[in-house]
PDB file of C-alpha atoms in Angstrom:
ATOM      1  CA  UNK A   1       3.613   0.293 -25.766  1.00  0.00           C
ATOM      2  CA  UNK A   2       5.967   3.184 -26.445  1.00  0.00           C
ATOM      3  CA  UNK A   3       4.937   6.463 -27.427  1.00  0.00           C
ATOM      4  CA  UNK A   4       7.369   9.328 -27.611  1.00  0.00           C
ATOM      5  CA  UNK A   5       8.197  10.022 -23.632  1.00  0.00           C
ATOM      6  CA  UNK A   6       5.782   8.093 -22.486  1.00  0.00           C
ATOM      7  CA  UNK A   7       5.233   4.283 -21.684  1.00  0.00           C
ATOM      8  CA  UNK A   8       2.200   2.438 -21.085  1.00  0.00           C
ATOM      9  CA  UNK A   9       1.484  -1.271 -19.808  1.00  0.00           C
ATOM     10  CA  UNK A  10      -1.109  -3.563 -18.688  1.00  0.00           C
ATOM     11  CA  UNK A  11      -0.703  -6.973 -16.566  1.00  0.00           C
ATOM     12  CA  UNK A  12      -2.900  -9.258 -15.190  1.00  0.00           C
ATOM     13  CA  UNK A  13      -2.730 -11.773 -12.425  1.00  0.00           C
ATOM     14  CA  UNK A  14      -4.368 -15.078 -11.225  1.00  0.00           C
ATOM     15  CA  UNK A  15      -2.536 -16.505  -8.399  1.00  0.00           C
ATOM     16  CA  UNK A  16      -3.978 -19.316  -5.859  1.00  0.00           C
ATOM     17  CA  UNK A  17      -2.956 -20.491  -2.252  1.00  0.00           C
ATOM     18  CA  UNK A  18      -3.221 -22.896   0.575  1.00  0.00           C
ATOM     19  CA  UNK A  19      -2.666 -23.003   3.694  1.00  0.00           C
ATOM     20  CA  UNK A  20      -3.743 -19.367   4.696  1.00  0.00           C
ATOM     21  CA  UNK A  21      -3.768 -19.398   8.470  1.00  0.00           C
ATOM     22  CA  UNK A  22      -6.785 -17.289  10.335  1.00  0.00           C
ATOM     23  CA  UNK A  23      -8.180 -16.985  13.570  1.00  0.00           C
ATOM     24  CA  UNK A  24     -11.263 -19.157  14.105  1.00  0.00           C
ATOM     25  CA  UNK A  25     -14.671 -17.393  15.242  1.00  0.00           C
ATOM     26  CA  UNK A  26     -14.722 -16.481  18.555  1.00  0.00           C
ATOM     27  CA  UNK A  27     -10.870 -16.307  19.417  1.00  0.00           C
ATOM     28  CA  UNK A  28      -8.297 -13.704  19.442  1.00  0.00           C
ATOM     29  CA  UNK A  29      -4.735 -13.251  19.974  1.00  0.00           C
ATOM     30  CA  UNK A  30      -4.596 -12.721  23.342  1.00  0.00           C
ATOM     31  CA  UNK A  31      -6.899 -15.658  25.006  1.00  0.00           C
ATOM     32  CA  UNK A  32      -6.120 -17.038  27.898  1.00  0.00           C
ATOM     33  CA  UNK A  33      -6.120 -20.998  28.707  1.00  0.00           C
ATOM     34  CA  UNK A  34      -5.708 -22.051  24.848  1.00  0.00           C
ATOM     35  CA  UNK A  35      -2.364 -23.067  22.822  1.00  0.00           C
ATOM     36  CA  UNK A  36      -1.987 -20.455  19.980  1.00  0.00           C
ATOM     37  CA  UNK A  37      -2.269 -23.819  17.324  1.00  0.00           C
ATOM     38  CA  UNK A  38      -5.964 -24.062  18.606  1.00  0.00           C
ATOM     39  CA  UNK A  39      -6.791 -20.621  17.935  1.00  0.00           C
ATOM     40  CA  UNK A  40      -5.826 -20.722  14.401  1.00  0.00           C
ATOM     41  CA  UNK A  41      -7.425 -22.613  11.209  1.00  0.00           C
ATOM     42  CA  UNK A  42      -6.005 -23.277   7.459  1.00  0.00           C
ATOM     43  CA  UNK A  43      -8.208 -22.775   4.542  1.00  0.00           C
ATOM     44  CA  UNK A  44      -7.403 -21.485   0.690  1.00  0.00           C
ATOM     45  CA  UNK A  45      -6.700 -17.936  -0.816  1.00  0.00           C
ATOM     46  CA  UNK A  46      -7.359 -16.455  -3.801  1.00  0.00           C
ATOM     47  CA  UNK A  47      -6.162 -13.813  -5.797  1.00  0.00           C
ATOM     48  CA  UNK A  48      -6.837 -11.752  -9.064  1.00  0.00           C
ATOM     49  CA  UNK A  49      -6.767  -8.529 -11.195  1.00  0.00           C
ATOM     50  CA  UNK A  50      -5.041  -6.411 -13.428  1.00  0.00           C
ATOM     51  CA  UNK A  51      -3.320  -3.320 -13.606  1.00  0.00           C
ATOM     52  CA  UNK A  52      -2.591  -0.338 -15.416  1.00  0.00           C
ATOM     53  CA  UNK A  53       0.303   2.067 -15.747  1.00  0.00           C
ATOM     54  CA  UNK A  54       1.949   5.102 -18.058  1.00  0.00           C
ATOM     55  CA  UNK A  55       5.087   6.613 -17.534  1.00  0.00           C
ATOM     56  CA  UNK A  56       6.758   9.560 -18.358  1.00  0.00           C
ATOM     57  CA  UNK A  57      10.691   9.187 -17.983  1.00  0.00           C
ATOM     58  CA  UNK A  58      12.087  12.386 -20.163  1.00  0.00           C
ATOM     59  CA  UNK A  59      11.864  15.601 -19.417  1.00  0.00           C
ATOM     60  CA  UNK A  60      12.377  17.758 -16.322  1.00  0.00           C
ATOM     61  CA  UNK A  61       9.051  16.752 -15.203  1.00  0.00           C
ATOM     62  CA  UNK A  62       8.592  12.783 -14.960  1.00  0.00           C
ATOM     63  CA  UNK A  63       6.343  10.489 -12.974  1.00  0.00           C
ATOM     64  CA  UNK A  64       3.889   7.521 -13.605  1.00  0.00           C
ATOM     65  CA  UNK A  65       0.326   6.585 -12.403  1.00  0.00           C
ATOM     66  CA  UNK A  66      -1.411   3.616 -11.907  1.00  0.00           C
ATOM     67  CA  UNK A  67      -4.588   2.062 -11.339  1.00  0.00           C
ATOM     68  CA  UNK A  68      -5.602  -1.440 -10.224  1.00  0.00           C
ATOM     69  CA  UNK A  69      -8.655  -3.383 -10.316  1.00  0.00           C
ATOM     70  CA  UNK A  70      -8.478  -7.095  -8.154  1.00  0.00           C
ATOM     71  CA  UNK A  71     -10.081  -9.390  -6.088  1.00  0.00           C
ATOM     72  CA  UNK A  72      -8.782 -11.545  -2.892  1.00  0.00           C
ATOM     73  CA  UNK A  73     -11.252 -13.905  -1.640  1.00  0.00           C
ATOM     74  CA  UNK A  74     -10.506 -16.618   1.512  1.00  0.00           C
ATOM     75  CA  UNK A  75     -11.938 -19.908   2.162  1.00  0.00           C
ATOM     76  CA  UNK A  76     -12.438 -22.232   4.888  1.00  0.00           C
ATOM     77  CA  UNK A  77     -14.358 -25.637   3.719  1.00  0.00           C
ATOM     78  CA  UNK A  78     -13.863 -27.189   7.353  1.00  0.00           C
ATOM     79  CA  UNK A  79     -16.690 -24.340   8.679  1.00  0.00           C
ATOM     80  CA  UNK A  80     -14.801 -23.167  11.003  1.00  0.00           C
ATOM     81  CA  UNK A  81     -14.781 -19.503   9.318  1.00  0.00           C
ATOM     82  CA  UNK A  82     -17.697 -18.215   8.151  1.00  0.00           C
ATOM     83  CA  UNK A  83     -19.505 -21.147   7.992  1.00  0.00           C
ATOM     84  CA  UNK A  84     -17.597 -22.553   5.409  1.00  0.00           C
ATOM     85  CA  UNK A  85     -18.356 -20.186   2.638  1.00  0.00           C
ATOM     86  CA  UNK A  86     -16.038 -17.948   0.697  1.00  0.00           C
ATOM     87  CA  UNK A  87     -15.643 -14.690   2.154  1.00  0.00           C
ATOM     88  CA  UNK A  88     -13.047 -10.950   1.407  1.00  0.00           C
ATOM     89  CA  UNK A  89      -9.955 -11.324   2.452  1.00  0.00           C
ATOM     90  CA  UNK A  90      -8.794  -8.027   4.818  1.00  0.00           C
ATOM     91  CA  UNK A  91      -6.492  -6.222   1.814  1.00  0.00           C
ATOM     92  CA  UNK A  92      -9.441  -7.129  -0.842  1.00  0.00           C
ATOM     93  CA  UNK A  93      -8.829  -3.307  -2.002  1.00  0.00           C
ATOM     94  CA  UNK A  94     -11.500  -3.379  -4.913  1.00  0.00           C
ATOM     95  CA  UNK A  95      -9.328  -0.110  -6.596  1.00  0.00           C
ATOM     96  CA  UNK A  96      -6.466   1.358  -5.959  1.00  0.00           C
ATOM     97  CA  UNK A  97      -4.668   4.177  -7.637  1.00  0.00           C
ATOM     98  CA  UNK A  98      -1.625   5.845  -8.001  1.00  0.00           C
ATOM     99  CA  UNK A  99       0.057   9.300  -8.506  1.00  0.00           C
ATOM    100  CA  UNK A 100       3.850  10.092  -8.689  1.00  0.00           C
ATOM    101  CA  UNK A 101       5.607  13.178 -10.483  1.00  0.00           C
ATOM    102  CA  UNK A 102       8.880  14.382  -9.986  1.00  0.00           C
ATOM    103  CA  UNK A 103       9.494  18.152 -11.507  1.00  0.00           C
ATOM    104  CA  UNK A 104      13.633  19.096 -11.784  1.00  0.00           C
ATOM    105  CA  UNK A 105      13.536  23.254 -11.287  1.00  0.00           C
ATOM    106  CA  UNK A 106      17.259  22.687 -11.809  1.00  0.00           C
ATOM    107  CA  UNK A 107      20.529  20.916 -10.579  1.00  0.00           C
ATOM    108  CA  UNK A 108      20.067  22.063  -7.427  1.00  0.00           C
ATOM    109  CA  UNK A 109      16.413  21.790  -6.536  1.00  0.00           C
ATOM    110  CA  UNK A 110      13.881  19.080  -7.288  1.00  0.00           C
ATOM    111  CA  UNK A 111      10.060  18.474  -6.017  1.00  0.00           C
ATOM    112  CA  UNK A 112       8.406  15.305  -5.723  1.00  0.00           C
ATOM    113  CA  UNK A 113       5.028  14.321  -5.217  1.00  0.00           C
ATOM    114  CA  UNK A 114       2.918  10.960  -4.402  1.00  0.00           C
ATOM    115  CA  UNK A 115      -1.019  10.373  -4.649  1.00  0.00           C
ATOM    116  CA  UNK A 116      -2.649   7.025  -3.620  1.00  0.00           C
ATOM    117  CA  UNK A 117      -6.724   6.471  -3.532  1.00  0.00           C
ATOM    118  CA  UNK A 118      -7.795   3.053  -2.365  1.00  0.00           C
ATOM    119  CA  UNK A 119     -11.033   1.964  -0.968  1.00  0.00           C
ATOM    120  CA  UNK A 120     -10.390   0.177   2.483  1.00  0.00           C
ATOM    121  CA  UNK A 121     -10.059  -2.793   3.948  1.00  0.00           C
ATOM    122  CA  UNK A 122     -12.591  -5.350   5.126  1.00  0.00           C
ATOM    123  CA  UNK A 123     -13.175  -5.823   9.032  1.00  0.00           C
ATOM    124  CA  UNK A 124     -15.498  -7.584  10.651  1.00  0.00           C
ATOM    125  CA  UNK A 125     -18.166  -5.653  13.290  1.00  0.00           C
ATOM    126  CA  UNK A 126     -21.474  -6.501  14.944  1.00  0.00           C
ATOM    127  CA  UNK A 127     -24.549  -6.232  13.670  1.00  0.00           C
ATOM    128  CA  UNK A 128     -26.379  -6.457  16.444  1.00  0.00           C
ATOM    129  CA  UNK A 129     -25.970  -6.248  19.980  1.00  0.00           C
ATOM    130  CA  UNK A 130     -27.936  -8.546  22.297  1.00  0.00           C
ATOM    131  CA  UNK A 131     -28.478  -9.314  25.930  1.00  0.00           C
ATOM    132  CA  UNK A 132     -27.762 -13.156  27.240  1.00  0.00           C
ATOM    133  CA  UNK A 133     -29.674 -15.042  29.576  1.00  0.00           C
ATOM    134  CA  UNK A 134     -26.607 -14.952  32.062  1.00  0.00           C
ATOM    135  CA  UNK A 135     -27.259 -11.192  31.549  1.00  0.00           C
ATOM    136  CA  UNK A 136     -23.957 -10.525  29.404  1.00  0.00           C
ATOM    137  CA  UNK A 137     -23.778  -7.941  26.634  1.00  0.00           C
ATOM    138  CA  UNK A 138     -23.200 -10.452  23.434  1.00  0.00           C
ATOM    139  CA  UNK A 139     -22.364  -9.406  19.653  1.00  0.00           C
ATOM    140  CA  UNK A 140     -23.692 -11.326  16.620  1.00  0.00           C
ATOM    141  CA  UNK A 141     -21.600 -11.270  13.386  1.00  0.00           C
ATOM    142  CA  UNK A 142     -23.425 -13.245  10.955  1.00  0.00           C
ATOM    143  CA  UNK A 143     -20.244 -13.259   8.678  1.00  0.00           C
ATOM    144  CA  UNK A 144     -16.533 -13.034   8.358  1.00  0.00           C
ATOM    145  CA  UNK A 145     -15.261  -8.749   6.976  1.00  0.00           C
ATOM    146  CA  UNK A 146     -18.944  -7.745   6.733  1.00  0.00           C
ATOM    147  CA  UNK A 147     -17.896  -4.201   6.555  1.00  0.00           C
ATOM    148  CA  UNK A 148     -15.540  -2.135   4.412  1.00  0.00           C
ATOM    149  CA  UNK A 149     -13.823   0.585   5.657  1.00  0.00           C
ATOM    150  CA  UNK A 150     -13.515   4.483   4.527  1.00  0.00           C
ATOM    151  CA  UNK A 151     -11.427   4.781   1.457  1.00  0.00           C
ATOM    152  CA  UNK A 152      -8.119   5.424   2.424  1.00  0.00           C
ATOM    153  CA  UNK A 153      -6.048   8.757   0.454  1.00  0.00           C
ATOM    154  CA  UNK A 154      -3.086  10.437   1.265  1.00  0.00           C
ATOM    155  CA  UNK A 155      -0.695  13.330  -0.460  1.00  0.00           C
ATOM    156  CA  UNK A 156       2.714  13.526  -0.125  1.00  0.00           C
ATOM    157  CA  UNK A 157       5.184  16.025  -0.733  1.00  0.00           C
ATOM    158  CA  UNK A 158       9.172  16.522  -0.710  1.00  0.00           C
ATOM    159  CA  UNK A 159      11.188  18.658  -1.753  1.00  0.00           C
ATOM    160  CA  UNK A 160      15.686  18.537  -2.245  1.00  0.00           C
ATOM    161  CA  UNK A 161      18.061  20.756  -1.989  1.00  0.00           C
ATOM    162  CA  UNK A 162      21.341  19.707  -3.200  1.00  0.00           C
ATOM    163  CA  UNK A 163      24.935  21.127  -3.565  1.00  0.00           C
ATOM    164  CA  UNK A 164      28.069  19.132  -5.646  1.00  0.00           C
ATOM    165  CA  UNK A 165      30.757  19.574  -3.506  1.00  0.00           C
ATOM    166  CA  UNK A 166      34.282  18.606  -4.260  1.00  0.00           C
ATOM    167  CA  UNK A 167      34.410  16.052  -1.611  1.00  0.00           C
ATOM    168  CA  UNK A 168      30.995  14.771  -2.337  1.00  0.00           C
ATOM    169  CA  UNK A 169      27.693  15.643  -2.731  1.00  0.00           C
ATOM    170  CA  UNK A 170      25.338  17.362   0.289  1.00  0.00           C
ATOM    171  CA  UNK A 171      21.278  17.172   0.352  1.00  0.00           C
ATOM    172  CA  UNK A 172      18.783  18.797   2.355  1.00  0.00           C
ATOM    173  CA  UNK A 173      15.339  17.205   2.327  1.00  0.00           C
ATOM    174  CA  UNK A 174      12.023  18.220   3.188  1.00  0.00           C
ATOM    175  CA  UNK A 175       9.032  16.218   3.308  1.00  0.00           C
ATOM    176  CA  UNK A 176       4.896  16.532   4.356  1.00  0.00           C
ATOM    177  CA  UNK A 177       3.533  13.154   5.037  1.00  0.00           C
ATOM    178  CA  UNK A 178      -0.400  13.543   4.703  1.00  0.00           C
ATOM    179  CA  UNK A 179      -0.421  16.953   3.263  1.00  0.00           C
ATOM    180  CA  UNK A 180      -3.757  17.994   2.975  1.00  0.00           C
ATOM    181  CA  UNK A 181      -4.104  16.193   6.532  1.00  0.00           C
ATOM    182  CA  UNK A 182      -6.453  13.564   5.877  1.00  0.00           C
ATOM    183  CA  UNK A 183      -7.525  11.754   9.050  1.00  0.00           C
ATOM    184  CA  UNK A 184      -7.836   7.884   7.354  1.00  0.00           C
ATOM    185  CA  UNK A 185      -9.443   5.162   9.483  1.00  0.00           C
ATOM    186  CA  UNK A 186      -6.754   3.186  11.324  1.00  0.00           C
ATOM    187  CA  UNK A 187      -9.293   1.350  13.786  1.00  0.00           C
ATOM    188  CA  UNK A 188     -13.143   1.102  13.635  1.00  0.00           C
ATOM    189  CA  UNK A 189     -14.820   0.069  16.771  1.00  0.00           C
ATOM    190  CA  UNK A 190     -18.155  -0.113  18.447  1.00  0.00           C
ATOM    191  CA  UNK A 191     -19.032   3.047  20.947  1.00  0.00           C
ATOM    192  CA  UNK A 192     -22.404   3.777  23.270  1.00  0.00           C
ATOM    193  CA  UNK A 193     -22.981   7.387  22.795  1.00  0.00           C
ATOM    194  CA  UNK A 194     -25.229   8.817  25.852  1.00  0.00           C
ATOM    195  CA  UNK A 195     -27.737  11.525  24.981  1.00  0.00           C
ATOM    196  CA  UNK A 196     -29.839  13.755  27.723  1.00  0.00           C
ATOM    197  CA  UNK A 197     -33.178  14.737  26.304  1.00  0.00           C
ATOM    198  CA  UNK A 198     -33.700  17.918  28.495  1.00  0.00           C
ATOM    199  CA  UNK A 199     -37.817  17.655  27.971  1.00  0.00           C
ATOM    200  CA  UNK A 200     -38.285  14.372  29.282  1.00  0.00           C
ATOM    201  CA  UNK A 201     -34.911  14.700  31.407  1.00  0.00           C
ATOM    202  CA  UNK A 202     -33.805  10.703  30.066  1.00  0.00           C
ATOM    203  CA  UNK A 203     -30.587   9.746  29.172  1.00  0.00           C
ATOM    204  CA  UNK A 204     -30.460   7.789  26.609  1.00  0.00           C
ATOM    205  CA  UNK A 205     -27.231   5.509  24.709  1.00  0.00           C
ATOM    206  CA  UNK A 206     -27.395   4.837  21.265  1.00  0.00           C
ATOM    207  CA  UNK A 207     -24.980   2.253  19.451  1.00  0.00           C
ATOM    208  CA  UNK A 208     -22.853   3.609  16.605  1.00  0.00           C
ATOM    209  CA  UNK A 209     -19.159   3.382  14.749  1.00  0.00           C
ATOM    210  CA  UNK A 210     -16.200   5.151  15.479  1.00  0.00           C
ATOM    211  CA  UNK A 211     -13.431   6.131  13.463  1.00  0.00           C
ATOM    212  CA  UNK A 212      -9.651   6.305  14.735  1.00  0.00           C
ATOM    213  CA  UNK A 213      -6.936   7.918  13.136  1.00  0.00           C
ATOM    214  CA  UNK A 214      -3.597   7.924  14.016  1.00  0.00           C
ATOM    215  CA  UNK A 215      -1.282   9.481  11.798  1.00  0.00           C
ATOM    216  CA  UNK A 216      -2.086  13.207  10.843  1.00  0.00           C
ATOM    217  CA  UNK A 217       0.039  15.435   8.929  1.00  0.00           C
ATOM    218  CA  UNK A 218       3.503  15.178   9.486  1.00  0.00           C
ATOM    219  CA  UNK A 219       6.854  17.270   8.581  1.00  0.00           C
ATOM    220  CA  UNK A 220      10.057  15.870   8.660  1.00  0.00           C
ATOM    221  CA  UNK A 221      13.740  17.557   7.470  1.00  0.00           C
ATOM    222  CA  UNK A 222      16.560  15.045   6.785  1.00  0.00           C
ATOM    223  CA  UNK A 223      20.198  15.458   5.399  1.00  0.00           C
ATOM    224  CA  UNK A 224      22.505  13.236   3.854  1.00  0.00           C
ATOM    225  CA  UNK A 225      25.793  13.149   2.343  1.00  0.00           C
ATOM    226  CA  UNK A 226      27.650  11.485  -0.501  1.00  0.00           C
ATOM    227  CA  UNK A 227      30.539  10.434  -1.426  1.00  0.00           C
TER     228      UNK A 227
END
């Protein structure tokens, strides 16, 4: 639908697969003594949503945002993953949104911005932590991605310079990855965190999650040159 400068749209999707390959319980990629074809399992995917999006293409300032509702599911009737019943698939991002706008000052100098919002992935982590009769530390993980992680949201900026030259045309970029410096969850993993009680004079460990960034804010200058 068109409406003066600006554009808006809707789609939706249903799309099915087979043969989606994933690790079976208990393995990993790195295992010792096993073939990587008997670490592995097939089972069926599914996918579905629908999306949202206006756009703004006149002007000086221009852009478009978008938003996304879906679903990805994964199943394994043999039982070798999760028992056999349906489960989220890792990039089941329930919503995910989207924020671009470009603003022209003039010939010369231009700005452009990017938003994105989406809640996080699925993993899979312990929910309990147990002691074996061979006297190992064990996990149990009653199911496959029981546990969704942070929302994930990041701004970035840039910003070009650029001269017409008669020989071509010169640009001096500028960019902010992760502006506002969000630290979003790379890696969530299991800890023991030990705590001295100074009255009784115990240490004590208690179990809990921690959260691992990796990529903070980050600055970058590039230049290019056309012609």
């Amino acid at each position: 639908w068109d409406y003066g400068q600006f554009n808006f749209s809707m789609e939706g999707y249903y799309k099915t697969s087979k043969n989606q390959m994933e690790y079976k319980e208990g393995t990993e990629l790195f295992m010792a003594g096993k073939n990587w074809e008997d670490r592995v399992t097939q089972g069926n995917g599914k996918a579905y949503g629908v999306e949202w999006m206006v756009n703004k293409r006149l002007g000086k300032t221009t852009g478009w945002a978008g938003y996304a509702l879906s679903w990805a599911t994964r199943h394994f009737p043999n039982g070798e993953i999760n028992g056999g019943k349906p489960y989220y698939a890792k990039f089941d991002n329930r919503h995910k949104f989207n924020l671009v706008v470009n603003h022209k000052f003039n010939p010369k100098i231009d700005l452009n911005a990017s938003w994105i919002l989406a809640t996080g992935n699925w993993l899979t982590l312990p929910r309990e932590k147990y002691t074996s009769v061979e006297g190992f530390t064990e996990f149990y993980m009653p199911e496959r991605n029981n546990y969704k992680m942070p929302a994930y949201h990041r701004l970035d900026l840039s910003v070009n310079f650029t001269k017409q030259k008669k020989r071509g045309t010169r640009i001096w970029n500028v960019s902010i990855y992760n502006a506002y410096f969000h630290k979003n969850a790379f890696l969530i993993q299991p800890v023991t965190k030990y705590i001295y009680e100074e009255r009784s004079m115990i240490e004590r460990h208690q179990s809990e999650y921690q959260k691992i960034s990796i990529f903070p804010i980050i600055p970058s200058v590039s230049y290019t040159y056309k012609f």
